[in-house]
Amino acid sequence: GAGVSQTPSNKVTEKGKYVELRCDPISGHTALYWYRQSLGQGPEFLIYFQGTGAADDSGLPNDRFFAVRPEGSVSTLKIQRTERGDSAVYLCASSLNAADTGELFFGEGSRLTVL
Amino acid sequence: GENVEQHPSTLSVQEGDSAVIKCTYSDSASNYFPWYKQELGKRPQLIIDIRSNVGEKKDQRIAVTLNKTAKHFSLHITETQPEDSAVYFCAATKTSGSRLTFGEGTQLTVNP
């Protein structure tokens, strides 16, 4: 596609529920990143993939968070037993190749609200 | 890990004036420093970046300077325009594909 696409753009859920957020990166980009942005804050790193494998998942806050990228393209961020503190905008970004640091192309984000 | 601090958190200037935003970083191994602009409700977009082998880079009205010894870098916007109003984020990383660490952001307002 022309840019990074994220769905849903908005998700409202109840505490304790399970959510999935999807990211479709720019075609041909092998590196994919997930960030979380709370109101008035900078993006906070969660995880990044080089191809199908998670190269660095040290930013995931706890074991309720998990992400996959089974075919090296689309990625899904999964959050179990959501808590109110999980409310934020979840940003996905892709780049041509993580080994050659360059511009990250961000999606518009998925705004998650946990009631 | 890397820690990036950004100042000021808000900046208000008159149209045509210059704006300067400053960032410091903690990890001396960091060698890639991008700046992103984020308009309200929109995605962050890269506006300029600098690598550690240069001290300054310019692109029209925007420039970035880097002082590796002091571990700080700055964004300079000249002849500001109302459309420059946005939140600006600095970031730092090593070039080996590790994650970007962002600053807290600066809300720039350019008053007509």
CSV table of C-alpha atoms in Angstrom, one decimal:
chain,number,residue,atom,x,y,z
A,1,GLY,CA,0.0,0.0,0.0
A,2,ALA,CA,0.9,3.6,-0.1
A,3,GLY,CA,1.5,3.9,3.6
A,4,VAL,CA,1.3,2.1,6.9
A,5,SER,CA,-2.3,1.1,7.6
A,6,GLN,CA,-3.6,0.4,11.0
A,7,THR,CA,-7.0,-1.0,12.1
A,8,PRO,CA,-9.1,-0.3,13.9
A,9,SER,CA,-8.5,3.5,14.2
A,10,ASN,CA,-10.5,3.5,17.4
A,11,LYS,CA,-11.3,0.7,19.8
A,12,VAL,CA,-13.3,1.0,23.0
A,13,THR,CA,-13.3,-2.0,25.3
A,14,GLU,CA,-14.1,-2.9,28.8
A,15,LYS,CA,-11.5,-3.8,31.5
A,16,GLY,CA,-10.6,-7.4,31.3
A,17,LYS,CA,-11.4,-7.9,27.6
A,18,TYR,CA,-9.0,-9.1,24.9
A,19,VAL,CA,-8.1,-6.8,21.9
A,20,GLU,CA,-6.2,-7.2,18.7
A,21,LEU,CA,-4.7,-4.3,16.8
A,22,ARG,CA,-3.5,-4.8,13.2
A,23,CYS,CA,-0.7,-3.2,11.2
A,24,ASP,CA,-0.1,-3.4,7.5
A,25,PRO,CA,3.3,-2.0,6.7
A,26,ILE,CA,4.6,-0.4,3.5
A,27,SER,CA,5.2,-3.1,0.9
A,28,GLY,CA,8.8,-4.3,0.9
A,29,HIS,CA,9.6,-2.9,4.3
A,30,THR,CA,11.2,-5.7,6.4
A,31,ALA,CA,11.3,-3.9,9.7
A,32,LEU,CA,8.1,-3.3,11.7
A,33,TYR,CA,7.8,-1.4,15.0
A,34,TRP,CA,5.1,-1.0,17.6
A,35,TYR,CA,5.1,2.1,19.8
A,36,ARG,CA,2.6,3.3,22.4
A,37,GLN,CA,1.8,7.0,22.8
A,38,SER,CA,0.0,8.3,25.8
A,39,LEU,CA,-1.5,11.8,25.8
A,40,GLY,CA,1.2,14.5,25.9
A,41,GLN,CA,4.0,12.0,25.7
A,42,GLY,CA,6.5,10.8,23.1
A,43,PRO,CA,6.1,7.4,21.5
A,44,GLU,CA,7.3,4.6,23.8
A,45,PHE,CA,8.9,1.6,22.1
A,46,LEU,CA,7.2,-1.8,22.6
A,47,ILE,CA,8.6,-4.3,20.1
A,48,TYR,CA,10.2,-4.5,16.7
A,49,PHE,CA,10.3,-7.2,14.0
A,50,GLN,CA,12.9,-7.9,11.4
A,51,GLY,CA,11.1,-10.2,9.0
A,52,THR,CA,9.0,-12.7,10.9
A,53,GLY,CA,11.0,-12.7,14.1
A,54,ALA,CA,10.8,-10.3,17.1
A,55,ALA,CA,14.3,-8.8,17.2
A,56,ASP,CA,13.6,-6.8,20.3
A,57,ASP,CA,10.6,-7.2,22.6
A,58,SER,CA,12.1,-5.6,25.6
A,59,GLY,CA,9.6,-2.7,25.6
A,60,LEU,CA,6.5,-4.9,26.1
A,61,PRO,CA,5.3,-3.8,29.6
A,62,ASN,CA,4.2,-7.3,30.8
A,63,ASP,CA,3.1,-10.7,29.6
A,64,ARG,CA,-0.4,-9.5,28.7
A,65,PHE,CA,1.1,-7.9,25.6
A,66,PHE,CA,2.1,-10.1,22.7
A,67,ALA,CA,2.8,-9.4,19.0
A,68,VAL,CA,3.1,-11.6,15.9
A,69,ARG,CA,4.2,-11.2,12.3
A,70,PRO,CA,3.8,-14.7,10.9
A,71,GLU,CA,4.5,-14.0,7.2
A,72,GLY,CA,6.8,-11.1,7.6
A,73,SER,CA,4.3,-8.5,6.5
A,74,VAL,CA,1.1,-7.8,8.5
A,75,SER,CA,1.5,-7.7,12.3
A,76,THR,CA,-1.0,-8.0,15.1
A,77,LEU,CA,-0.5,-6.6,18.6
A,78,LYS,CA,-2.5,-8.6,21.1
A,79,ILE,CA,-3.5,-7.4,24.6
A,80,GLN,CA,-5.0,-9.8,27.1
A,81,ARG,CA,-7.1,-8.8,30.2
A,82,THR,CA,-7.0,-5.1,29.3
A,83,GLU,CA,-6.5,-2.6,32.1
A,84,ARG,CA,-7.5,1.1,32.2
A,85,GLY,CA,-3.8,2.0,32.1
A,86,ASP,CA,-3.5,0.3,28.6
A,87,SER,CA,-5.5,3.2,27.2
A,88,ALA,CA,-3.3,5.0,24.6
A,89,VAL,CA,-2.6,5.4,20.9
A,90,TYR,CA,-0.8,2.4,19.6
A,91,LEU,CA,1.4,3.4,16.7
A,92,CYS,CA,2.9,1.0,14.1
A,93,ALA,CA,5.9,2.0,11.9
A,94,SER,CA,7.9,0.3,9.2
A,95,SER,CA,11.2,0.9,7.6
A,96,LEU,CA,13.1,-0.6,4.7
A,97,ASN,CA,15.6,-2.6,6.8
A,98,ALA,CA,16.2,-2.3,10.6
A,99,ALA,CA,20.0,-2.9,10.0
A,100,ASP,CA,20.2,0.4,8.1
A,101,THR,CA,18.6,2.9,10.4
A,102,GLY,CA,16.6,5.4,8.5
A,103,GLU,CA,13.2,6.9,8.4
A,104,LEU,CA,10.4,5.2,10.2
A,105,PHE,CA,7.1,5.6,8.4
A,106,PHE,CA,4.3,5.7,11.0
A,107,GLY,CA,0.6,4.7,10.7
A,108,GLU,CA,-2.2,6.9,12.0
A,109,GLY,CA,-2.4,4.8,15.1
A,110,SER,CA,-5.1,2.8,16.9
A,111,ARG,CA,-6.6,4.7,19.8
A,112,LEU,CA,-7.5,2.2,22.5
A,113,THR,CA,-9.8,3.2,25.3
A,114,VAL,CA,-10.3,0.8,28.2
A,115,LEU,CA,-13.3,1.6,30.3
B,1,GLY,CA,19.2,2.0,28.0
B,2,GLU,CA,19.0,5.3,26.2
B,3,ASN,CA,17.3,8.3,27.9
B,4,VAL,CA,16.3,11.4,25.9
B,5,GLU,CA,15.3,14.7,27.5
B,6,GLN,CA,13.7,17.5,25.5
B,7,HIS,CA,13.2,21.2,26.3
B,8,PRO,CA,11.1,23.2,26.3
B,9,SER,CA,7.8,21.4,26.6
B,10,THR,CA,6.0,24.3,25.0
B,11,LEU,CA,7.2,27.1,22.8
B,12,SER,CA,5.3,30.1,21.5
B,13,VAL,CA,6.7,32.4,18.8
B,14,GLN,CA,5.6,35.1,16.5
B,15,GLU,CA,5.4,34.3,12.8
B,16,GLY,CA,8.7,35.0,11.2
B,17,ASP,CA,10.7,34.4,14.4
B,18,SER,CA,13.1,31.5,14.9
B,19,ALA,CA,12.4,28.5,17.2
B,20,VAL,CA,15.0,26.3,18.8
B,21,ILE,CA,14.3,23.0,20.5
B,22,LYS,CA,17.0,21.2,22.5
B,23,CYS,CA,17.5,17.5,23.4
B,24,THR,CA,20.1,15.6,25.4
B,25,TYR,CA,20.8,11.9,25.3
B,26,SER,CA,22.6,9.6,27.7
B,27,ASP,CA,24.0,6.7,25.6
B,28,SER,CA,27.3,7.7,23.9
B,29,ALA,CA,26.8,4.8,21.5
B,30,SER,CA,23.8,6.5,19.9
B,31,ASN,CA,24.6,7.9,16.5
B,32,TYR,CA,21.4,8.5,14.7
B,33,PHE,CA,19.2,11.5,15.7
B,34,PRO,CA,15.9,12.1,13.9
B,35,TRP,CA,13.3,14.8,14.5
B,36,TYR,CA,9.6,14.0,13.9
B,37,LYS,CA,6.7,16.5,13.6
B,38,GLN,CA,3.2,15.4,14.7
B,39,GLU,CA,0.2,17.5,14.0
B,40,LEU,CA,-2.9,17.0,16.2
B,41,GLY,CA,-4.4,13.6,15.7
B,42,LYS,CA,-1.9,12.7,12.9
B,43,ARG,CA,1.0,10.4,12.5
B,44,PRO,CA,4.6,11.5,13.4
B,45,GLN,CA,6.5,12.4,10.3
B,46,LEU,CA,10.2,12.7,9.8
B,47,ILE,CA,11.3,16.3,9.1
B,48,ILE,CA,15.1,16.0,9.4
B,49,ASP,CA,17.7,13.7,10.8
B,50,ILE,CA,21.4,13.7,11.5
B,51,ARG,CA,24.1,11.1,11.9
B,52,SER,CA,27.0,11.3,14.3
B,53,ASN,CA,29.6,11.8,11.5
B,54,VAL,CA,28.4,15.4,10.9
B,55,GLY,CA,27.8,18.4,13.2
B,56,GLU,CA,25.1,20.2,11.3
B,57,LYS,CA,22.5,19.6,8.6
B,58,LYS,CA,20.2,22.0,6.9
B,59,ASP,CA,17.1,21.6,4.8
B,60,GLN,CA,15.5,24.9,3.7
B,61,ARG,CA,14.2,26.6,6.9
B,62,ILE,CA,15.1,23.6,9.2
B,63,ALA,CA,18.5,22.8,10.6
B,64,VAL,CA,19.8,20.3,13.2
B,65,THR,CA,23.1,20.6,15.1
B,66,LEU,CA,24.8,17.8,17.0
B,67,ASN,CA,27.4,18.1,19.8
B,68,LYS,CA,28.6,14.5,20.5
B,69,THR,CA,30.9,15.5,23.2
B,70,ALA,CA,28.1,17.1,25.2
B,71,LYS,CA,25.6,14.6,24.0
B,72,HIS,CA,23.0,17.2,22.8
B,73,PHE,CA,21.4,18.1,19.6
B,74,SER,CA,19.0,20.9,18.6
B,75,LEU,CA,16.4,21.7,16.0
B,76,HIS,CA,16.3,25.2,14.5
B,77,ILE,CA,13.4,26.5,12.5
B,78,THR,CA,13.8,29.9,10.9
B,79,GLU,CA,11.2,32.2,9.5
B,80,THR,CA,8.4,30.3,11.3
B,81,GLN,CA,5.0,30.0,9.7
B,82,PRO,CA,1.6,29.1,11.3
B,83,GLU,CA,1.7,25.7,9.6
B,84,ASP,CA,4.9,24.9,11.6
B,85,SER,CA,2.6,24.7,14.7
B,86,ALA,CA,2.7,21.1,15.9
B,87,VAL,CA,4.4,18.8,18.4
B,88,TYR,CA,8.1,18.1,17.6
B,89,PHE,CA,9.8,15.0,18.9
B,90,CYS,CA,13.5,14.3,19.0
B,91,ALA,CA,14.8,10.8,19.1
B,92,ALA,CA,18.1,8.8,19.4
B,93,THR,CA,19.3,5.3,18.5
B,94,LYS,CA,22.2,3.3,17.4
B,95,THR,CA,22.3,2.5,13.8
B,96,SER,CA,22.3,-1.3,14.4
B,97,GLY,CA,18.5,-1.4,14.0
B,98,SER,CA,17.7,-0.8,17.7
B,99,ARG,CA,14.7,1.0,18.8
B,100,LEU,CA,14.2,4.8,18.7
B,101,THR,CA,14.0,6.5,22.1
B,102,PHE,CA,11.9,9.6,21.9
B,103,GLY,CA,11.9,12.8,23.9
B,104,GLU,CA,8.7,14.0,25.6
B,105,GLY,CA,7.9,16.4,22.8
B,106,THR,CA,7.7,20.2,22.3
B,107,GLN,CA,4.4,21.9,21.5
B,108,LEU,CA,5.3,24.7,19.1
B,109,THR,CA,2.8,27.4,18.5
B,110,VAL,CA,3.4,30.0,15.8
B,111,ASN,CA,1.2,33.0,16.2
B,112,PRO,CA,0.2,34.9,13.1
